[in-house]
C-alpha atoms as an extended CHARMM CRD file, in Angstrom:
* protein
*
       270  EXT
         1         1  UNK       CA             45.6890000000       21.3650000000      -63.7460000000  PROA      1               0.0000000000
         2         2  UNK       CA             46.2920000000       19.1230000000      -62.4060000000  PROA      2               0.0000000000
         3         3  UNK       CA             42.9590000000       16.9900000000      -61.8190000000  PROA      3               0.0000000000
         4         4  UNK       CA             44.3950000000       14.1800000000      -60.4120000000  PROA      4               0.0000000000
         5         5  UNK       CA             45.2760000000       16.2110000000      -57.6240000000  PROA      5               0.0000000000
         6         6  UNK       CA             41.9590000000       17.6640000000      -56.7560000000  PROA      6               0.0000000000
         7         7  UNK       CA             40.2810000000       14.4410000000      -57.0520000000  PROA      7               0.0000000000
         8         8  UNK       CA             43.1810000000       12.5540000000      -54.0440000000  PROA      8               0.0000000000
         9         9  UNK       CA             42.8870000000       15.4800000000      -52.6060000000  PROA      9               0.0000000000
        10        10  UNK       CA             38.5660000000       15.1590000000      -52.1750000000  PROA      10              0.0000000000
        11        11  UNK       CA             39.5270000000       12.2970000000      -51.9810000000  PROA      11              0.0000000000
        12        12  UNK       CA             41.1540000000       12.2800000000      -48.8320000000  PROA      12              0.0000000000
        13        13  UNK       CA             39.3430000000       15.2140000000      -47.7310000000  PROA      13              0.0000000000
        14        14  UNK       CA             35.9190000000       12.6740000000      -47.2490000000  PROA      14              0.0000000000
        15        15  UNK       CA             37.7320000000        9.9640000000      -45.6740000000  PROA      15              0.0000000000
        16        16  UNK       CA             37.9330000000       11.9700000000      -43.3320000000  PROA      16              0.0000000000
        17        17  UNK       CA             34.6140000000       12.9320000000      -43.1270000000  PROA      17              0.0000000000
        18        18  UNK       CA             33.5060000000        9.3120000000      -42.4700000000  PROA      18              0.0000000000
        19        19  UNK       CA             35.9160000000        8.8680000000      -39.6930000000  PROA      19              0.0000000000
        20        20  UNK       CA             35.0560000000       11.7120000000      -38.1900000000  PROA      20              0.0000000000
        21        21  UNK       CA             31.2400000000       10.2430000000      -38.7250000000  PROA      21              0.0000000000
        22        22  UNK       CA             32.2580000000        7.2400000000      -37.5670000000  PROA      22              0.0000000000
        23        23  UNK       CA             33.6600000000        8.4480000000      -34.2750000000  PROA      23              0.0000000000
        24        24  UNK       CA             30.7190000000       10.3750000000      -32.9920000000  PROA      24              0.0000000000
        25        25  UNK       CA             28.2580000000        7.0680000000      -34.1360000000  PROA      25              0.0000000000
        26        26  UNK       CA             31.1550000000        5.2380000000      -31.6950000000  PROA      26              0.0000000000
        27        27  UNK       CA             30.2440000000        7.2660000000      -28.6580000000  PROA      27              0.0000000000
        28        28  UNK       CA             26.5410000000        7.8460000000      -29.0060000000  PROA      28              0.0000000000
        29        29  UNK       CA             26.6720000000        4.4470000000      -29.1980000000  PROA      29              0.0000000000
        30        30  UNK       CA             28.4740000000        4.3610000000      -25.6630000000  PROA      30              0.0000000000
        31        31  UNK       CA             26.6460000000        7.0260000000      -23.4450000000  PROA      31              0.0000000000
        32        32  UNK       CA             23.8530000000        4.6120000000      -21.5700000000  PROA      32              0.0000000000
        33        33  UNK       CA             20.4310000000        4.9830000000      -22.1920000000  PROA      33              0.0000000000
        34        34  UNK       CA             18.9630000000        8.2070000000      -19.9990000000  PROA      34              0.0000000000
        35        35  UNK       CA             16.8600000000        6.9180000000      -17.0970000000  PROA      35              0.0000000000
        36        36  UNK       CA             14.4020000000        8.4970000000      -15.3330000000  PROA      36              0.0000000000
        37        37  UNK       CA             14.7790000000       10.6580000000      -12.9180000000  PROA      37              0.0000000000
        38        38  UNK       CA             15.8970000000        9.1400000000      -10.1220000000  PROA      38              0.0000000000
        39        39  UNK       CA             13.7410000000        8.8600000000       -7.1080000000  PROA      39              0.0000000000
        40        40  UNK       CA             14.4910000000       10.9090000000       -3.2940000000  PROA      40              0.0000000000
        41        41  UNK       CA             14.3220000000        9.0820000000       -0.4220000000  PROA      41              0.0000000000
        42        42  UNK       CA             12.8590000000       12.3870000000        2.5530000000  PROA      42              0.0000000000
        43        43  UNK       CA             12.4780000000       11.8580000000        6.4000000000  PROA      43              0.0000000000
        44        44  UNK       CA             10.4990000000       12.6700000000        9.0330000000  PROA      44              0.0000000000
        45        45  UNK       CA             11.4280000000       12.9190000000       12.6250000000  PROA      45              0.0000000000
        46        46  UNK       CA              9.1400000000       15.2900000000       14.9460000000  PROA      46              0.0000000000
        47        47  UNK       CA             12.1000000000       17.2440000000       15.9290000000  PROA      47              0.0000000000
        48        48  UNK       CA             12.9680000000       18.4240000000       12.7030000000  PROA      48              0.0000000000
        49        49  UNK       CA             16.0850000000       17.1430000000       12.1300000000  PROA      49              0.0000000000
        50        50  UNK       CA             16.0510000000       13.9700000000       11.3410000000  PROA      50              0.0000000000
        51        51  UNK       CA             19.5540000000       13.0570000000       11.9320000000  PROA      51              0.0000000000
        52        52  UNK       CA             21.1840000000       15.7300000000        9.7950000000  PROA      52              0.0000000000
        53        53  UNK       CA             20.0070000000       13.8440000000        7.1790000000  PROA      53              0.0000000000
        54        54  UNK       CA             18.1410000000       15.7330000000        4.4570000000  PROA      54              0.0000000000
        55        55  UNK       CA             15.5960000000       16.6200000000        2.9280000000  PROA      55              0.0000000000
        56        56  UNK       CA             14.1080000000       15.6120000000        6.5500000000  PROA      56              0.0000000000
        57        57  UNK       CA             10.1440000000       17.5710000000        7.2690000000  PROA      57              0.0000000000
        58        58  UNK       CA              8.8300000000       17.2830000000       10.9090000000  PROA      58              0.0000000000
        59        59  UNK       CA              5.2460000000       16.0420000000        9.3870000000  PROA      59              0.0000000000
        60        60  UNK       CA              4.8660000000       13.4420000000        7.4650000000  PROA      60              0.0000000000
        61        61  UNK       CA              1.7320000000       15.0630000000        5.1030000000  PROA      61              0.0000000000
        62        62  UNK       CA              4.7800000000       17.7030000000        4.5830000000  PROA      62              0.0000000000
        63        63  UNK       CA              6.9820000000       15.1670000000        2.9320000000  PROA      63              0.0000000000
        64        64  UNK       CA              3.7530000000       13.8690000000        1.2150000000  PROA      64              0.0000000000
        65        65  UNK       CA              3.2510000000       17.4960000000        0.0650000000  PROA      65              0.0000000000
        66        66  UNK       CA              7.0460000000       17.6020000000       -1.3840000000  PROA      66              0.0000000000
        67        67  UNK       CA              7.2340000000       14.1060000000       -3.3540000000  PROA      67              0.0000000000
        68        68  UNK       CA              7.1440000000       12.7170000000       -6.4220000000  PROA      68              0.0000000000
        69        69  UNK       CA              5.7620000000        9.3900000000       -7.7130000000  PROA      69              0.0000000000
        70        70  UNK       CA              8.9520000000        6.6440000000       -6.5040000000  PROA      70              0.0000000000
        71        71  UNK       CA              9.6560000000        8.5590000000       -3.7220000000  PROA      71              0.0000000000
        72        72  UNK       CA             10.5140000000        6.4580000000       -0.1920000000  PROA      72              0.0000000000
        73        73  UNK       CA              9.6320000000        8.3670000000        3.0600000000  PROA      73              0.0000000000
        74        74  UNK       CA             11.3500000000        7.5200000000        6.3330000000  PROA      74              0.0000000000
        75        75  UNK       CA              9.4180000000        8.1820000000        9.4720000000  PROA      75              0.0000000000
        76        76  UNK       CA             10.8970000000        8.0500000000       12.7000000000  PROA      76              0.0000000000
        77        77  UNK       CA              9.2760000000        7.2090000000       16.0170000000  PROA      77              0.0000000000
        78        78  UNK       CA              7.0590000000       10.1860000000       17.9360000000  PROA      78              0.0000000000
        79        79  UNK       CA              3.5140000000       10.4090000000       17.7470000000  PROA      79              0.0000000000
        80        80  UNK       CA              2.0050000000       12.6810000000       15.0260000000  PROA      80              0.0000000000
        81        81  UNK       CA             -1.0210000000       14.5480000000       15.2690000000  PROA      81              0.0000000000
        82        82  UNK       CA             -2.0870000000       15.3930000000       11.9770000000  PROA      82              0.0000000000
        83        83  UNK       CA             -4.5520000000       12.5730000000        9.5140000000  PROA      83              0.0000000000
        84        84  UNK       CA             -1.4150000000       12.2180000000        6.5400000000  PROA      84              0.0000000000
        85        85  UNK       CA             -3.8390000000       11.6650000000        2.8620000000  PROA      85              0.0000000000
        86        86  UNK       CA             -1.3960000000        9.7800000000        0.6230000000  PROA      86              0.0000000000
        87        87  UNK       CA             -1.3630000000       11.6440000000       -3.2330000000  PROA      87              0.0000000000
        88        88  UNK       CA              1.4640000000        9.7970000000       -4.3400000000  PROA      88              0.0000000000
        89        89  UNK       CA              2.4470000000        6.8020000000       -5.6360000000  PROA      89              0.0000000000
        90        90  UNK       CA              5.0640000000        7.0970000000       -2.4250000000  PROA      90              0.0000000000
        91        91  UNK       CA              6.2830000000        4.4010000000        0.0090000000  PROA      91              0.0000000000
        92        92  UNK       CA              6.2240000000        5.3370000000        3.7500000000  PROA      92              0.0000000000
        93        93  UNK       CA              8.1590000000        3.5190000000        6.2310000000  PROA      93              0.0000000000
        94        94  UNK       CA              7.6430000000        4.3170000000        9.8910000000  PROA      94              0.0000000000
        95        95  UNK       CA              9.8290000000        2.1560000000       13.1320000000  PROA      95              0.0000000000
        96        96  UNK       CA              6.8000000000       -0.1240000000       13.4620000000  PROA      96              0.0000000000
        97        97  UNK       CA              4.4810000000        0.8580000000       16.5870000000  PROA      97              0.0000000000
        98        98  UNK       CA              7.2110000000        3.5650000000       17.4390000000  PROA      98              0.0000000000
        99        99  UNK       CA              5.8630000000        5.0460000000       14.7730000000  PROA      99              0.0000000000
       100       100  UNK       CA              2.3530000000        6.9890000000       15.9810000000  PROA      100             0.0000000000
       101       101  UNK       CA             -0.3880000000        8.4190000000       13.7030000000  PROA      101             0.0000000000
       102       102  UNK       CA             -3.1960000000       10.0120000000       15.6070000000  PROA      102             0.0000000000
       103       103  UNK       CA             -6.1590000000       11.3860000000       14.9100000000  PROA      103             0.0000000000
       104       104  UNK       CA             -7.3410000000       12.9700000000       17.6140000000  PROA      104             0.0000000000
       105       105  UNK       CA            -10.4770000000       10.9610000000       17.6560000000  PROA      105             0.0000000000
       106       106  UNK       CA            -11.5460000000       12.6110000000       13.7210000000  PROA      106             0.0000000000
       107       107  UNK       CA            -11.2300000000       11.5870000000       10.4160000000  PROA      107             0.0000000000
       108       108  UNK       CA             -9.2130000000        8.9860000000        8.7640000000  PROA      108             0.0000000000
       109       109  UNK       CA             -5.6880000000        8.8540000000       10.4510000000  PROA      109             0.0000000000
       110       110  UNK       CA             -4.3010000000        7.8480000000        7.3840000000  PROA      110             0.0000000000
       111       111  UNK       CA             -6.2070000000        7.8640000000        3.6600000000  PROA      111             0.0000000000
       112       112  UNK       CA             -4.1200000000        6.5590000000        0.4100000000  PROA      112             0.0000000000
       113       113  UNK       CA             -5.3890000000        8.0390000000       -2.3700000000  PROA      113             0.0000000000
       114       114  UNK       CA             -2.8830000000        7.1710000000       -4.6410000000  PROA      114             0.0000000000
       115       115  UNK       CA             -3.3340000000        4.3170000000       -6.7010000000  PROA      115             0.0000000000
       116       116  UNK       CA              0.3880000000        1.9330000000       -5.9760000000  PROA      116             0.0000000000
       117       117  UNK       CA              1.2310000000        3.9900000000       -2.8900000000  PROA      117             0.0000000000
       118       118  UNK       CA              3.2180000000        1.8880000000        0.0210000000  PROA      118             0.0000000000
       119       119  UNK       CA              2.6820000000        2.3230000000        4.4000000000  PROA      119             0.0000000000
       120       120  UNK       CA              4.3250000000        0.1370000000        6.4520000000  PROA      120             0.0000000000
       121       121  UNK       CA              5.4660000000       -0.1320000000       10.1970000000  PROA      121             0.0000000000
       122       122  UNK       CA              3.5120000000        2.2960000000       11.1350000000  PROA      122             0.0000000000
       123       123  UNK       CA              0.8160000000        1.9020000000       14.1500000000  PROA      123             0.0000000000
       124       124  UNK       CA             -2.3690000000        4.3900000000       13.5740000000  PROA      124             0.0000000000
       125       125  UNK       CA             -5.2600000000        5.1130000000       16.8270000000  PROA      125             0.0000000000
       126       126  UNK       CA             -7.5960000000        7.6470000000       17.9240000000  PROA      126             0.0000000000
       127       127  UNK       CA             -9.5780000000        9.0390000000       14.6160000000  PROA      127             0.0000000000
       128       128  UNK       CA            -13.5110000000        7.7170000000       12.9970000000  PROA      128             0.0000000000
       129       129  UNK       CA            -11.3750000000        5.5920000000       10.1840000000  PROA      129             0.0000000000
       130       130  UNK       CA             -7.7750000000        3.9030000000       10.9290000000  PROA      130             0.0000000000
       131       131  UNK       CA             -6.4550000000        3.7710000000        7.6860000000  PROA      131             0.0000000000
       132       132  UNK       CA             -8.9640000000        4.5570000000        4.1690000000  PROA      132             0.0000000000
       133       133  UNK       CA             -8.4910000000        3.1780000000        0.6610000000  PROA      133             0.0000000000
       134       134  UNK       CA             -9.4670000000        5.4030000000       -1.7790000000  PROA      134             0.0000000000
       135       135  UNK       CA             -7.2860000000        3.5800000000       -4.8380000000  PROA      135             0.0000000000
       136       136  UNK       CA             -6.4510000000        0.0790000000       -6.7020000000  PROA      136             0.0000000000
       137       137  UNK       CA             -3.5790000000       -1.5550000000       -6.0920000000  PROA      137             0.0000000000
       138       138  UNK       CA             -2.1290000000       -0.6620000000       -2.3390000000  PROA      138             0.0000000000
       139       139  UNK       CA             -0.3930000000       -1.6220000000        0.0420000000  PROA      139             0.0000000000
       140       140  UNK       CA             -0.3670000000       -1.8730000000        3.6270000000  PROA      140             0.0000000000
       141       141  UNK       CA              1.8240000000       -3.8790000000        5.6960000000  PROA      141             0.0000000000
       142       142  UNK       CA              2.4740000000       -3.9140000000        9.5010000000  PROA      142             0.0000000000
       143       143  UNK       CA              0.0430000000       -1.5860000000       10.5660000000  PROA      143             0.0000000000
       144       144  UNK       CA             -1.9090000000       -1.5300000000       14.3990000000  PROA      144             0.0000000000
       145       145  UNK       CA             -4.5250000000        0.1490000000       14.4500000000  PROA      145             0.0000000000
       146       146  UNK       CA             -6.5680000000        0.5030000000       18.0970000000  PROA      146             0.0000000000
       147       147  UNK       CA             -8.9490000000        3.2880000000       18.9370000000  PROA      147             0.0000000000
       148       148  UNK       CA            -11.0230000000        4.1510000000       16.1210000000  PROA      148             0.0000000000
       149       149  UNK       CA            -15.1450000000        4.5280000000       16.7370000000  PROA      149             0.0000000000
       150       150  UNK       CA            -15.9350000000        3.4960000000       13.3290000000  PROA      150             0.0000000000
       151       151  UNK       CA            -13.7450000000        1.3900000000       11.0290000000  PROA      151             0.0000000000
       152       152  UNK       CA            -10.1150000000        0.3560000000       11.3270000000  PROA      152             0.0000000000
       153       153  UNK       CA             -9.1810000000        0.2780000000        8.3980000000  PROA      153             0.0000000000
       154       154  UNK       CA            -12.0900000000        0.9550000000        5.1590000000  PROA      154             0.0000000000
       155       155  UNK       CA            -11.7100000000       -0.4080000000        1.0080000000  PROA      155             0.0000000000
       156       156  UNK       CA            -14.1040000000        2.6690000000       -0.4580000000  PROA      156             0.0000000000
       157       157  UNK       CA            -16.3810000000        1.8680000000       -3.5970000000  PROA      157             0.0000000000
       158       158  UNK       CA            -14.6950000000        0.0510000000       -6.3050000000  PROA      158             0.0000000000
       159       159  UNK       CA            -11.5580000000        0.1570000000       -4.5770000000  PROA      159             0.0000000000
       160       160  UNK       CA             -9.3850000000       -3.0400000000       -6.2270000000  PROA      160             0.0000000000
       161       161  UNK       CA             -6.0950000000       -5.1430000000       -5.7740000000  PROA      161             0.0000000000
       162       162  UNK       CA             -5.5960000000       -3.8440000000       -1.9210000000  PROA      162             0.0000000000
       163       163  UNK       CA             -2.9920000000       -6.0120000000       -0.4820000000  PROA      163             0.0000000000
       164       164  UNK       CA             -3.0290000000       -6.0820000000        3.8820000000  PROA      164             0.0000000000
       165       165  UNK       CA             -0.7030000000       -7.8930000000        5.4880000000  PROA      165             0.0000000000
       166       166  UNK       CA              1.0480000000       -8.4220000000        8.8420000000  PROA      166             0.0000000000
       167       167  UNK       CA             -1.7030000000       -6.4680000000       10.1960000000  PROA      167             0.0000000000
       168       168  UNK       CA             -2.9970000000       -6.2530000000       13.9810000000  PROA      168             0.0000000000
       169       169  UNK       CA             -6.6270000000       -4.4090000000       14.7690000000  PROA      169             0.0000000000
       170       170  UNK       CA             -8.4810000000       -3.6110000000       17.4530000000  PROA      170             0.0000000000
       171       171  UNK       CA            -10.7160000000       -2.0200000000       19.1520000000  PROA      171             0.0000000000
       172       172  UNK       CA            -12.4810000000       -0.3040000000       16.5950000000  PROA      172             0.0000000000
       173       173  UNK       CA            -16.3730000000        0.8320000000       16.8990000000  PROA      173             0.0000000000
       174       174  UNK       CA            -18.0870000000       -1.2710000000       14.7670000000  PROA      174             0.0000000000
       175       175  UNK       CA            -15.8260000000       -3.3070000000       11.8160000000  PROA      175             0.0000000000
       176       176  UNK       CA            -12.3760000000       -4.0800000000       11.7690000000  PROA      176             0.0000000000
       177       177  UNK       CA            -12.0720000000       -3.8790000000        8.1340000000  PROA      177             0.0000000000
       178       178  UNK       CA            -14.5360000000       -3.4020000000        5.6040000000  PROA      178             0.0000000000
       179       179  UNK       CA            -14.4020000000       -3.9250000000        2.2150000000  PROA      179             0.0000000000
       180       180  UNK       CA            -16.7410000000       -1.8580000000        0.5210000000  PROA      180             0.0000000000
       181       181  UNK       CA            -19.4070000000       -2.8690000000       -2.3430000000  PROA      181             0.0000000000
       182       182  UNK       CA            -17.9100000000       -3.4000000000       -5.2000000000  PROA      182             0.0000000000
       183       183  UNK       CA            -14.5160000000       -4.3890000000       -3.8090000000  PROA      183             0.0000000000
       184       184  UNK       CA            -12.4040000000       -6.4430000000       -6.0820000000  PROA      184             0.0000000000
       185       185  UNK       CA             -9.0390000000       -9.1670000000       -5.1630000000  PROA      185             0.0000000000
       186       186  UNK       CA             -9.0020000000       -7.5890000000       -1.9220000000  PROA      186             0.0000000000
       187       187  UNK       CA             -6.3180000000       -9.8630000000        0.0450000000  PROA      187             0.0000000000
       188       188  UNK       CA             -5.9850000000       -9.6270000000        3.9790000000  PROA      188             0.0000000000
       189       189  UNK       CA             -3.4330000000      -12.4750000000        4.6730000000  PROA      189             0.0000000000
       190       190  UNK       CA             -0.9160000000      -12.5900000000        7.9240000000  PROA      190             0.0000000000
       191       191  UNK       CA             -2.5450000000      -10.6440000000        9.5650000000  PROA      191             0.0000000000
       192       192  UNK       CA             -4.6370000000      -10.1590000000       13.7510000000  PROA      192             0.0000000000
       193       193  UNK       CA             -8.6260000000       -8.2760000000       13.9480000000  PROA      193             0.0000000000
       194       194  UNK       CA             -9.4230000000       -8.6600000000       17.3110000000  PROA      194             0.0000000000
       195       195  UNK       CA            -11.7230000000       -7.0530000000       20.0470000000  PROA      195             0.0000000000
       196       196  UNK       CA            -13.8850000000       -5.3730000000       17.4280000000  PROA      196             0.0000000000
       197       197  UNK       CA            -16.7340000000       -4.0150000000       17.1680000000  PROA      197             0.0000000000
       198       198  UNK       CA            -17.4550000000       -7.1910000000       13.9490000000  PROA      198             0.0000000000
       199       199  UNK       CA            -14.5120000000       -8.5840000000       12.3210000000  PROA      199             0.0000000000
       200       200  UNK       CA            -14.2250000000       -8.0470000000        8.5970000000  PROA      200             0.0000000000
       201       201  UNK       CA            -17.0470000000       -7.3880000000        6.7600000000  PROA      201             0.0000000000
       202       202  UNK       CA            -17.5340000000       -7.6630000000        2.6820000000  PROA      202             0.0000000000
       203       203  UNK       CA            -20.8390000000       -6.9490000000        0.8190000000  PROA      203             0.0000000000
       204       204  UNK       CA            -20.8970000000       -6.8550000000       -3.1000000000  PROA      204             0.0000000000
       205       205  UNK       CA            -17.2610000000       -7.6550000000       -4.0840000000  PROA      205             0.0000000000
       206       206  UNK       CA            -15.1450000000       -9.7140000000       -5.8770000000  PROA      206             0.0000000000
       207       207  UNK       CA            -12.3880000000      -12.1490000000       -5.1480000000  PROA      207             0.0000000000
       208       208  UNK       CA            -11.9510000000      -11.4110000000       -1.5780000000  PROA      208             0.0000000000
       209       209  UNK       CA             -9.5120000000      -13.4940000000       -0.2170000000  PROA      209             0.0000000000
       210       210  UNK       CA             -8.3030000000      -14.0010000000        4.3200000000  PROA      210             0.0000000000
       211       211  UNK       CA             -5.6050000000      -16.2640000000        4.8970000000  PROA      211             0.0000000000
       212       212  UNK       CA             -4.3330000000      -16.7420000000        7.7060000000  PROA      212             0.0000000000
       213       213  UNK       CA             -5.5120000000      -14.7510000000       10.3220000000  PROA      213             0.0000000000
       214       214  UNK       CA             -6.7690000000      -14.8700000000       13.3030000000  PROA      214             0.0000000000
       215       215  UNK       CA            -10.7810000000      -13.2300000000       13.9250000000  PROA      215             0.0000000000
       216       216  UNK       CA            -11.5190000000      -13.5420000000       18.0200000000  PROA      216             0.0000000000
       217       217  UNK       CA            -12.1080000000      -11.3750000000       20.3850000000  PROA      217             0.0000000000
       218       218  UNK       CA            -14.7180000000       -9.2440000000       17.8620000000  PROA      218             0.0000000000
       219       219  UNK       CA            -18.5690000000       -8.6430000000       19.7080000000  PROA      219             0.0000000000
       220       220  UNK       CA            -20.4580000000       -9.4860000000       17.0940000000  PROA      220             0.0000000000
       221       221  UNK       CA            -19.7900000000      -11.9030000000       13.9180000000  PROA      221             0.0000000000
       222       222  UNK       CA            -15.7130000000      -12.7910000000       12.9540000000  PROA      222             0.0000000000
       223       223  UNK       CA            -16.5300000000      -12.4520000000       10.1560000000  PROA      223             0.0000000000
       224       224  UNK       CA            -19.2860000000      -11.7550000000        7.5910000000  PROA      224             0.0000000000
       225       225  UNK       CA            -19.3900000000      -11.2990000000        3.4810000000  PROA      225             0.0000000000
       226       226  UNK       CA            -22.9550000000      -10.6930000000        1.0510000000  PROA      226             0.0000000000
       227       227  UNK       CA            -24.0470000000      -10.8780000000       -1.8300000000  PROA      227             0.0000000000
       228       228  UNK       CA            -20.3240000000      -11.9280000000       -3.8940000000  PROA      228             0.0000000000
       229       229  UNK       CA            -18.2600000000      -14.0600000000       -5.4210000000  PROA      229             0.0000000000
       230       230  UNK       CA            -15.0010000000      -15.7600000000       -5.0030000000  PROA      230             0.0000000000
       231       231  UNK       CA            -14.3240000000      -15.2070000000       -2.6970000000  PROA      231             0.0000000000
       232       232  UNK       CA            -12.3610000000      -17.4770000000        0.5650000000  PROA      232             0.0000000000
       233       233  UNK       CA            -11.3180000000      -17.7270000000        3.7930000000  PROA      233             0.0000000000
       234       234  UNK       CA             -7.9180000000      -20.1340000000        4.6960000000  PROA      234             0.0000000000
       235       235  UNK       CA             -6.0810000000      -21.4390000000        6.4400000000  PROA      235             0.0000000000
       236       236  UNK       CA             -6.9730000000      -19.0060000000        9.5370000000  PROA      236             0.0000000000
       237       237  UNK       CA             -8.6060000000      -18.6600000000       13.3120000000  PROA      237             0.0000000000
       238       238  UNK       CA            -11.8550000000      -18.1610000000       13.7920000000  PROA      238             0.0000000000
       239       239  UNK       CA            -12.5720000000      -18.1080000000       17.5890000000  PROA      239             0.0000000000
       240       240  UNK       CA            -14.4980000000      -16.7220000000       20.5720000000  PROA      240             0.0000000000
       241       241  UNK       CA            -15.8900000000      -14.2280000000       18.7940000000  PROA      241             0.0000000000
       242       242  UNK       CA            -19.2960000000      -12.4970000000       19.8900000000  PROA      242             0.0000000000
       243       243  UNK       CA            -22.2130000000      -13.9970000000       17.1150000000  PROA      243             0.0000000000
       244       244  UNK       CA            -21.7320000000      -16.9370000000       14.2650000000  PROA      244             0.0000000000
       245       245  UNK       CA            -17.8340000000      -16.9160000000       13.4690000000  PROA      245             0.0000000000
       246       246  UNK       CA            -18.1530000000      -16.7810000000        9.9960000000  PROA      246             0.0000000000
       247       247  UNK       CA            -21.4160000000      -15.8160000000        7.8270000000  PROA      247             0.0000000000
       248       248  UNK       CA            -22.3400000000      -15.9930000000        4.4060000000  PROA      248             0.0000000000
       249       249  UNK       CA            -24.9150000000      -13.4350000000        3.3440000000  PROA      249             0.0000000000
       250       250  UNK       CA            -26.8130000000      -14.6730000000       -0.0970000000  PROA      250             0.0000000000
       251       251  UNK       CA            -22.3380000000      -15.5880000000       -1.4800000000  PROA      251             0.0000000000
       252       252  UNK       CA            -22.6220000000      -19.5270000000       -1.9390000000  PROA      252             0.0000000000
       253       253  UNK       CA            -19.8060000000      -18.4700000000       -4.9240000000  PROA      253             0.0000000000
       254       254  UNK       CA            -17.2780000000      -19.1670000000       -1.7920000000  PROA      254             0.0000000000
       255       255  UNK       CA            -14.9150000000      -21.4050000000       -0.2000000000  PROA      255             0.0000000000
       256       256  UNK       CA            -14.4070000000      -21.3660000000        3.7110000000  PROA      256             0.0000000000
       257       257  UNK       CA            -11.6460000000      -24.2130000000        4.3580000000  PROA      257             0.0000000000
       258       258  UNK       CA             -8.1100000000      -25.4030000000        6.9340000000  PROA      258             0.0000000000
       259       259  UNK       CA             -9.5660000000      -22.9440000000        9.4140000000  PROA      259             0.0000000000
       260       260  UNK       CA             -9.2730000000      -23.3790000000       12.7180000000  PROA      260             0.0000000000
       261       261  UNK       CA            -13.4220000000      -22.3040000000       14.0910000000  PROA      261             0.0000000000
       262       262  UNK       CA            -14.0900000000      -22.6440000000       17.9270000000  PROA      262             0.0000000000
       263       263  UNK       CA            -15.1560000000      -21.1030000000       20.6530000000  PROA      263             0.0000000000
       264       264  UNK       CA            -18.1760000000      -18.6030000000       18.9160000000  PROA      264             0.0000000000
       265       265  UNK       CA            -21.5210000000      -17.3990000000       20.5310000000  PROA      265             0.0000000000
       266       266  UNK       CA            -22.8180000000      -19.2870000000       17.8350000000  PROA      266             0.0000000000
       267       267  UNK       CA            -22.8370000000      -21.0390000000       14.5840000000  PROA      267             0.0000000000
       268       268  UNK       CA            -19.1610000000      -21.3010000000       13.4540000000  PROA      268             0.0000000000
       269       269  UNK       CA            -20.2460000000      -21.8770000000        9.7360000000  PROA      269             0.0000000000
       270       270  UNK       CA            -23.3600000000      -20.1460000000        9.0910000000  PROA      270             0.0000000000
């Protein structure tokens, strides 16, 4: 028997196997990493048509209910008579004041209960509270809130890291913006809080910050803070409020700096 022939044949088979394995490895390494599920853009319009774009819904809540974390919901102009509960980490974007959520005089027109959710470019009216935040790291921006029987916007007990920017809050019977006890690192910036019962109130909070905001024409106090630490109000206008411009209630660990405070009914800062 020709043993040398067997050895050569075995060697050839081994070389072919190594070549095949090398080729397979090269293909595997060249494949892109598998990404997570892609987010979906969903559309809302009262006519349920959305100009032919899909998926389309006739109510904001229906779009939220169909969403997964990371989805974008674009809401066309119109008046939506509903109470929206945002229970997914989604971004809701309206068409500015043309997108109006009307609470029909009851409850919270928009309640955000999912951490990291974003709501921007909508208007809210006629509810007990315009916007309620009950989760951390929520962002509310470019939202107009008008005509509520209680708060314009409030953060629930213990909410942290809420960012409130470019808001216009008016005609809230109780308080324009209320930071409930236990809140931490809530930022209110570049906003206007005017013609409410009280402007902004925060009690038993840490790190509340108000920046570049106009607080004006409120029936009682402009900015009231109590039993809180690490707070600051800076670069703001506090004007023509019926009571004190800034009222600090056992809250010495804070800062009032670089503001325009005048024409208030009682003290500028007390």
